């Protein structure tokens, strides 16, 4: 069937310093279809969509809308051209009603009649597409699912023909997800095209007409729904990699050091991000936690460390119950935490390097003329340790934080993507230190979106999906596909693995 | 075409010096014309107006340095300013915006008066009385900061408006006391209390020109410097002030730190009030503070919350206050000169510093920032 | 009408009148703060408006010109505040306080010339038909023109805020600037313009004091009304109708004081003076919860203690 595509992205590449986020991507979207964009973290999906939406410019390649080039895109222009994106952060005015939020920014003179008209249309569209929302309800009273519907309705009102939905079901309950998927099917029947970004295979298979799989910035393949199944998709997503390093032998099992039972944690929106999660980390073990980011890793780490309150469940370290929200207790028991957002959360930009290195200690560092030995050990490039930390390069800042957390003879280390942003040498150093700590008897929970790192360092790998542990696997590359399935939401063998 | 202000990545080498200089020049320039306009309004010829304006400004600024009288007077005016500003700096460092310095000062003065006249009138030894009254001043000021501190800690209420409102409550409470129960029966009907006993007054030095309470701001400034750099509390405050998220991460309670800071700053403002009672007025009268609480906010800001800077700026501002009084007496310059100049200085310095961080650029239409 | 009736009527009438400068000040502040800019400079704005109005009336004897001049003066100071807070993003608290200081300083300086003089004055004008209505007439319709202007502004502002596109944009900018920005509303421009406009209206409140309530200029004419107005804006939740009630209430408190004393009821005048401020603290305590904030449509950059760009 020779029909003109709504959207054509040809040979799109986007280079950032040091990375090719998108490499020669070709993609077409036809009217009336749902195109799924599938891929792991860092595969390049978000960058690609940001280019489509005009937030970035491609380093090379071109975009055509209905065969014509739109010129240089900006978010405003993209909206005008009928491209709309529903993101994870909503921009709605809480005290306004749904209808008022939709009409915000319209240039026409407002009056009662127009508003009534809009309300009627909202009800019509809502009923038609299965996105029911009370047009007069104030936004602050709406649930997350309802707010998302308002965002979608906003786009429909602007006449968007191309809708991009970025992990839309991440914030929804299963029931709401079903409603959304049904609504999407109805929308495309009207002639729009929808790009659906997700890592959840079940959803992708249930809703898409065609599937584009990205890996490392390149298109691995474009398949029709009829030709796709879980196995092929997982194979495409994960790929086959050569084996770089030999595996280290697992240490003997000891007593559980960290015990988590039935943990429930809410995210910022008030939804459960961690559902009934239980795990154990043994003394001297490195437990790797795999999973696509956004499945509750952040909330889990924060709850374990005490930065986020626990709804129910228990956490105990060496048999001592850790109080919900009490960071100080953790620090006293030598619980180290390397957060994912190191710059924003774990360092003080205007304090000196020396002060940041002793951030968690009660007293400021003593001036004894000797340089902090950590600077040498971690090759932190600084002119002087009195420099304020905001002048450090990104990589050096990471080193400061990692150095601080790994050197205080901890009993437990919670590391969230610890080598992200580090050069090869320091990555090797961190890996070595983690291994040495494990040998010393420290229990380590290593959260990472990089499977290779997990294979290299962990003794066991657990997979986190939608707030629960999907299953476990040994750090053996032959289990790669199995892990991939678990990461994508397909049930694996739960329970301990041999 | 749009006018855009872009942040400069690095300032030119001598900016730390030239920017304030230009700002000062600007402020004084504007003040010169404002003052001249005042004289013109007084039916003066243009030439006279300008020369008188220049003269007034010069004498105002040179007051602390032109005579011993001016010098000691400036120091005297500096004391309450510096104490309140030092207290405010403690709070502002952790982003606890205490605007209630004035009210807290009143409470400290009231507490000291209460102690001197009603609680411990019999204490005759100054070495007991003076520290006792200082303690009461600290307690009075802290008491007045307690409500905003509690509201901030437990209700997450913004302390700005609460402390501001309490200023007025304090004022009227003082009015009530001074016109009612505390009124001096032998005072010819003036609203004010009886005078403090000898033991409740700071002894003076330099032939009566300077009271010994003057050492307190110096002491407090040094203490604060030491605490900020060396103590656990100082370290924690710096962390909270720099990055509250990192403070949480380090196990520091941001809310508690903020509340404590409010209490501490209230206490210091209270001390300022008590010191004024013991050193200058020797009795509690209506309107004893000429807006020190508000001026101190500006002092703290201009000095960038640095204790030594605060001493310097409050000395200069104290000098202006002193200079204005004599100018008022001898040259008919109204007391409104000082606040005007202070406001101009604040605006110019703040504005100058801000402007120097930006570069003005024209943005061509269609150009979108590339977030490479 | 019995004695109580007479009492009430005169109190209410006096309340409306003495609440008028407050009302102007609050209505102006509502515009400014609804855009998200904190305005602590009210006292300075009112003083400047009072002096400018009086000076113009004194020189030209033209009351209309005086009003315009007062508003212009307010707009100028407002421009300064807008430049500092919106363009240069300096701490709004400090800027507002500096405006107050500047306002009171400059008026103190330039006003000495006018101290002790009089100028043209707004006199009470009884409205022809309405003023004859028995009770309401005395309360509402026996005042001078400016009072009517202020009273008229209330429904006008209410309509503007809640029933027009511009008002909606303004509210969006204050409550959720990101949302407004994403819909193509220029947040900076909105804040800038409304800060200037709101300041002009606030200055009118001061002009009322020097041109209508009395006909004079003296140092510190406003006697702290600016600060009360700040409290009032919060108390009224930035809503014009509530502002009217609040202004009448706060203005009435002092009127009440006088009247009560005249009637021999012992009420401490000091307690009465404290009342507006204490009330505001109470209101703050009650409305600080996140839920209240969202429900009331509190402008987001005010009253919430997390560190935002505008604050520091």
Short mmCIF file of N, CA, C and O in Angstrom, two decimals, chain C residues 186-260:
data_model
loop_
_atom_site.label_atom_id
_atom_site.label_comp_id
_atom_site.label_asym_id
_atom_site.label_seq_id
_atom_site.Cartn_x
_atom_site.Cartn_y
_atom_site.Cartn_z
N UNK C 186 4.40 34.81 28.08
CA UNK C 186 5.71 35.33 28.45
C UNK C 186 5.71 35.67 29.94
O UNK C 186 5.22 36.71 30.35
N UNK C 187 6.25 34.76 30.71
CA UNK C 187 6.20 34.92 32.17
C UNK C 187 6.89 36.21 32.61
O UNK C 187 6.38 36.95 33.44
N UNK C 188 8.02 36.50 32.01
CA UNK C 188 8.76 37.69 32.44
C UNK C 188 7.99 38.96 32.14
O UNK C 188 7.91 39.86 32.97
N UNK C 189 7.39 38.99 30.97
CA UNK C 189 6.69 40.20 30.60
C UNK C 189 5.50 40.40 31.54
O UNK C 189 5.24 41.50 32.00
N UNK C 190 4.77 39.33 31.80
CA UNK C 190 3.61 39.44 32.68
C UNK C 190 4.03 39.98 34.04
O UNK C 190 3.45 40.91 34.57
N UNK C 191 5.06 39.37 34.61
CA UNK C 191 5.50 39.81 35.94
C UNK C 191 5.92 41.26 35.93
O UNK C 191 5.59 42.03 36.84
N UNK C 192 6.66 41.61 34.91
CA UNK C 192 7.17 42.98 34.81
C UNK C 192 6.03 43.98 34.76
O UNK C 192 5.96 44.92 35.55
N UNK C 193 5.09 43.75 33.85
CA UNK C 193 4.01 44.71 33.67
C UNK C 193 3.11 44.81 34.89
O UNK C 193 2.73 45.90 35.30
N UNK C 194 2.77 43.66 35.45
CA UNK C 194 1.84 43.72 36.58
C UNK C 194 2.50 44.31 37.82
O UNK C 194 1.83 44.92 38.64
N UNK C 195 3.80 44.13 37.95
CA UNK C 195 4.48 44.76 39.09
C UNK C 195 4.37 46.27 38.98
O UNK C 195 4.07 46.96 39.95
N UNK C 196 4.58 46.78 37.79
CA UNK C 196 4.49 48.22 37.60
C UNK C 196 3.06 48.69 37.81
O UNK C 196 2.80 49.65 38.55
N UNK C 197 2.11 48.02 37.17
CA UNK C 197 0.72 48.43 37.28
C UNK C 197 0.21 48.35 38.72
O UNK C 197 -0.43 49.28 39.23
N UNK C 198 0.49 47.23 39.36
CA UNK C 198 0.02 47.06 40.74
C UNK C 198 0.62 48.12 41.66
O UNK C 198 -0.05 48.62 42.56
N UNK C 199 1.88 48.45 41.43
CA UNK C 199 2.50 49.47 42.26
C UNK C 199 1.81 50.82 42.09
O UNK C 199 1.68 51.59 43.04
N UNK C 200 1.38 51.10 40.87
CA UNK C 200 0.69 52.38 40.64
C UNK C 200 -0.60 52.45 41.45
O UNK C 200 -0.92 53.47 42.06
N UNK C 201 -1.32 51.34 41.48
CA UNK C 201 -2.57 51.34 42.23
C UNK C 201 -2.30 51.46 43.73
O UNK C 201 -3.02 52.16 44.45
N UNK C 202 -1.26 50.79 44.18
CA UNK C 202 -0.91 50.91 45.60
C UNK C 202 -0.63 52.36 45.97
O UNK C 202 -1.03 52.84 47.02
N UNK C 203 0.08 53.05 45.08
CA UNK C 203 0.43 54.43 45.37
C UNK C 203 -0.81 55.27 45.58
O UNK C 203 -0.81 56.23 46.35
N UNK C 204 -1.88 54.91 44.88
CA UNK C 204 -3.14 55.62 45.05
C UNK C 204 -3.60 55.60 46.50
O UNK C 204 -4.18 56.56 47.02
N UNK C 205 -3.34 54.48 47.16
CA UNK C 205 -3.72 54.36 48.56
C UNK C 205 -3.05 55.45 49.39
O UNK C 205 -3.66 56.05 50.27
N UNK C 206 -1.79 55.70 49.08
CA UNK C 206 -1.11 56.76 49.80
C UNK C 206 -1.69 58.12 49.46
O UNK C 206 -1.89 58.96 50.32
N UNK C 207 -1.99 58.30 48.15
CA UNK C 207 -2.54 59.58 47.73
C UNK C 207 -3.85 59.86 48.46
O UNK C 207 -4.17 61.00 48.78
N UNK C 208 -4.59 58.81 48.73
CA UNK C 208 -5.85 59.00 49.46
C UNK C 208 -5.60 59.68 50.80
O UNK C 208 -6.34 60.56 51.24
N UNK C 209 -4.52 59.25 51.45
CA UNK C 209 -4.24 59.79 52.77
C UNK C 209 -3.92 61.28 52.74
O UNK C 209 -4.30 62.03 53.63
N UNK C 210 -3.23 61.70 51.67
CA UNK C 210 -2.82 63.11 51.65
C UNK C 210 -3.79 64.00 50.93
O UNK C 210 -3.72 65.22 51.02
N UNK C 211 -4.72 63.39 50.20
CA UNK C 211 -5.63 64.22 49.42
C UNK C 211 -7.08 64.10 49.84
O UNK C 211 -7.91 64.91 49.46
N UNK C 212 -7.42 63.09 50.57
CA UNK C 212 -8.82 62.91 50.89
C UNK C 212 -9.04 62.75 52.39
O UNK C 212 -9.80 63.50 52.99
N UNK C 213 -8.38 61.79 52.97
CA UNK C 213 -8.59 61.57 54.40
C UNK C 213 -8.19 62.82 55.17
O UNK C 213 -8.83 63.22 56.12
N UNK C 214 -7.09 63.39 54.75
CA UNK C 214 -6.68 64.68 55.28
C UNK C 214 -6.24 65.50 54.10
O UNK C 214 -6.13 64.98 53.01
N UNK C 215 -5.92 66.74 54.34
CA UNK C 215 -5.26 67.43 53.25
C UNK C 215 -3.95 67.95 53.80
O UNK C 215 -3.84 69.07 54.27
N UNK C 216 -3.00 67.09 53.83
CA UNK C 216 -1.72 67.52 54.36
C UNK C 216 -0.65 66.53 53.93
O UNK C 216 -0.94 65.46 53.43
N UNK C 217 0.58 66.96 54.16
CA UNK C 217 1.67 66.02 54.02
C UNK C 217 2.47 66.08 55.31
O UNK C 217 2.75 67.14 55.82
N UNK C 218 2.79 64.92 55.83
CA UNK C 218 3.76 64.93 56.91
C UNK C 218 4.59 63.67 56.83
O UNK C 218 4.21 62.69 56.18
N UNK C 219 5.69 63.72 57.51
CA UNK C 219 6.59 62.59 57.49
C UNK C 219 5.88 61.34 58.04
O UNK C 219 5.16 61.43 59.01
N UNK C 220 6.12 60.23 57.39
CA UNK C 220 5.51 58.98 57.83
C UNK C 220 4.00 59.07 57.93
O UNK C 220 3.38 58.63 58.89
N UNK C 221 3.42 59.65 56.90
CA UNK C 221 1.97 59.82 56.87
C UNK C 221 1.25 58.47 56.91
O UNK C 221 0.18 58.35 57.49
N UNK C 222 1.86 57.48 56.32
CA UNK C 222 1.16 56.21 56.20
C UNK C 222 1.16 55.41 57.51
O UNK C 222 0.34 54.53 57.69
N UNK C 223 2.07 55.72 58.39
CA UNK C 223 2.06 55.11 59.73
C UNK C 223 1.88 53.60 59.71
O UNK C 223 1.10 53.06 60.45
N UNK C 224 2.57 52.93 58.86
CA UNK C 224 2.55 51.47 58.90
C UNK C 224 1.43 50.82 58.13
O UNK C 224 1.29 49.59 58.16
N UNK C 225 0.62 51.59 57.44
CA UNK C 225 -0.48 50.96 56.70
C UNK C 225 0.05 50.04 55.61
O UNK C 225 -0.60 49.06 55.25
N UNK C 226 1.18 50.38 55.09
CA UNK C 226 1.75 49.53 54.04
C UNK C 226 1.99 48.12 54.56
O UNK C 226 1.71 47.14 53.88
N UNK C 227 2.50 48.03 55.75
CA UNK C 227 2.77 46.71 56.31
C UNK C 227 1.47 45.97 56.55
O UNK C 227 1.36 44.75 56.34
N UNK C 228 0.46 46.69 57.01
CA UNK C 228 -0.84 46.04 57.22
C UNK C 228 -1.35 45.50 55.90
O UNK C 228 -1.92 44.41 55.82
N UNK C 229 -1.14 46.29 54.84
CA UNK C 229 -1.63 45.85 53.54
C UNK C 229 -0.97 44.55 53.10
O UNK C 229 -1.59 43.70 52.48
N UNK C 230 0.31 44.39 53.44
CA UNK C 230 0.99 43.13 53.11
C UNK C 230 0.29 41.98 53.80
O UNK C 230 0.02 40.94 53.21
N UNK C 231 0.01 42.22 55.10
CA UNK C 231 -0.69 41.18 55.85
C UNK C 231 -2.05 40.93 55.24
O UNK C 231 -2.51 39.79 55.13
N UNK C 232 -2.70 42.01 54.85
CA UNK C 232 -4.04 41.93 54.32
C UNK C 232 -4.10 41.08 53.05
O UNK C 232 -5.01 40.28 52.86
N UNK C 233 -3.12 41.26 52.17
CA UNK C 233 -3.13 40.53 50.91
C UNK C 233 -3.13 39.03 51.19
O UNK C 233 -3.84 38.25 50.57
N UNK C 234 -2.32 38.64 52.17
CA UNK C 234 -2.24 37.24 52.54
C UNK C 234 -3.54 36.78 53.17
O UNK C 234 -4.07 35.73 52.86
N UNK C 235 -4.04 37.62 54.08
CA UNK C 235 -5.26 37.33 54.80
C UNK C 235 -6.40 37.10 53.83
O UNK C 235 -7.26 36.26 54.04
N UNK C 236 -6.43 37.88 52.76
CA UNK C 236 -7.51 37.80 51.80
C UNK C 236 -7.25 36.75 50.73
O UNK C 236 -8.04 36.61 49.80
N UNK C 237 -6.15 36.04 50.85
CA UNK C 237 -5.87 35.03 49.84
C UNK C 237 -5.79 35.60 48.45
O UNK C 237 -6.11 34.92 47.48
N UNK C 238 -5.36 36.84 48.34
CA UNK C 238 -5.20 37.50 47.05
C UNK C 238 -6.49 37.52 46.23
O UNK C 238 -6.48 37.44 45.00
N UNK C 239 -7.60 37.63 46.94
CA UNK C 239 -8.88 37.71 46.25
C UNK C 239 -9.49 39.08 46.51
O UNK C 239 -9.57 39.52 47.65
N UNK C 240 -9.94 39.77 45.45
CA UNK C 240 -10.40 41.16 45.62
C UNK C 240 -11.57 41.30 46.58
O UNK C 240 -11.61 42.24 47.37
N UNK C 241 -12.52 40.38 46.51
CA UNK C 241 -13.69 40.54 47.38
C UNK C 241 -13.30 40.35 48.83
O UNK C 241 -13.66 41.14 49.70
N UNK C 242 -12.52 39.31 49.08
CA UNK C 242 -12.05 39.10 50.45
C UNK C 242 -11.21 40.28 50.90
O UNK C 242 -11.18 40.64 52.08
N UNK C 243 -10.50 40.88 49.94
CA UNK C 243 -9.68 42.03 50.28
C UNK C 243 -10.55 43.18 50.76
O UNK C 243 -10.21 43.87 51.72
N UNK C 244 -11.69 43.36 50.13
CA UNK C 244 -12.60 44.41 50.55
C UNK C 244 -13.06 44.15 51.99
O UNK C 244 -13.04 45.03 52.84
N UNK C 245 -13.45 42.92 52.23
CA UNK C 245 -13.89 42.57 53.59
C UNK C 245 -12.77 42.81 54.58
O UNK C 245 -12.95 43.40 55.64
N UNK C 246 -11.59 42.34 54.21
CA UNK C 246 -10.45 42.48 55.10
C UNK C 246 -10.10 43.94 55.35
O UNK C 246 -9.84 44.34 56.48
N UNK C 247 -10.08 44.73 54.28
CA UNK C 247 -9.71 46.14 54.44
C UNK C 247 -10.71 46.84 55.34
O UNK C 247 -10.34 47.64 56.20
N UNK C 248 -11.98 46.53 55.12
CA UNK C 248 -12.99 47.14 55.97
C UNK C 248 -12.80 46.69 57.41
O UNK C 248 -12.88 47.48 58.35
N UNK C 249 -12.53 45.42 57.57
CA UNK C 249 -12.31 44.89 58.91
C UNK C 249 -11.13 45.57 59.58
O UNK C 249 -11.23 46.11 60.67
N UNK C 250 -9.99 45.56 58.89
CA UNK C 250 -8.79 46.13 59.48
C UNK C 250 -8.94 47.62 59.67
O UNK C 250 -8.53 48.20 60.67
N UNK C 251 -9.54 48.27 58.68
CA UNK C 251 -9.74 49.71 58.81
C UNK C 251 -10.73 50.00 59.93
O UNK C 251 -10.60 50.98 60.66
N UNK C 252 -11.66 49.09 60.07
CA UNK C 252 -12.68 49.30 61.07
C UNK C 252 -12.19 49.10 62.48
O UNK C 252 -12.76 49.62 63.42
N UNK C 253 -11.13 48.34 62.60
CA UNK C 253 -10.64 48.06 63.95
C UNK C 253 -10.27 49.34 64.67
O UNK C 253 -10.62 49.53 65.84
N UNK C 254 -9.60 50.21 63.98
CA UNK C 254 -9.25 51.46 64.66
C UNK C 254 -10.48 52.34 64.83
O UNK C 254 -10.66 52.98 65.87
N UNK C 255 -11.33 52.34 63.81
CA UNK C 255 -12.57 53.12 63.95
C UNK C 255 -13.36 52.59 65.13
O UNK C 255 -13.89 53.35 65.94
N UNK C 256 -13.39 51.28 65.22
CA UNK C 256 -14.10 50.65 66.33
C UNK C 256 -13.53 51.13 67.66
O UNK C 256 -14.25 51.44 68.60
N UNK C 257 -12.21 51.17 67.68
CA UNK C 257 -11.54 51.60 68.91
C UNK C 257 -12.05 52.94 69.39
O UNK C 257 -12.46 53.11 70.53
N UNK C 258 -12.03 53.91 68.48
CA UNK C 258 -12.48 55.25 68.85
C UNK C 258 -13.92 55.23 69.33
O UNK C 258 -14.27 55.82 70.35
N UNK C 259 -14.74 54.55 68.53
CA UNK C 259 -16.16 54.57 68.85
C UNK C 259 -16.44 53.89 70.18
O UNK C 259 -17.27 54.36 70.95
N UNK C 260 -15.75 52.82 70.41
CA UNK C 260 -15.97 52.12 71.67
C UNK C 260 -15.59 53.01 72.84
O UNK C 260 -16.29 53.09 73.84
#
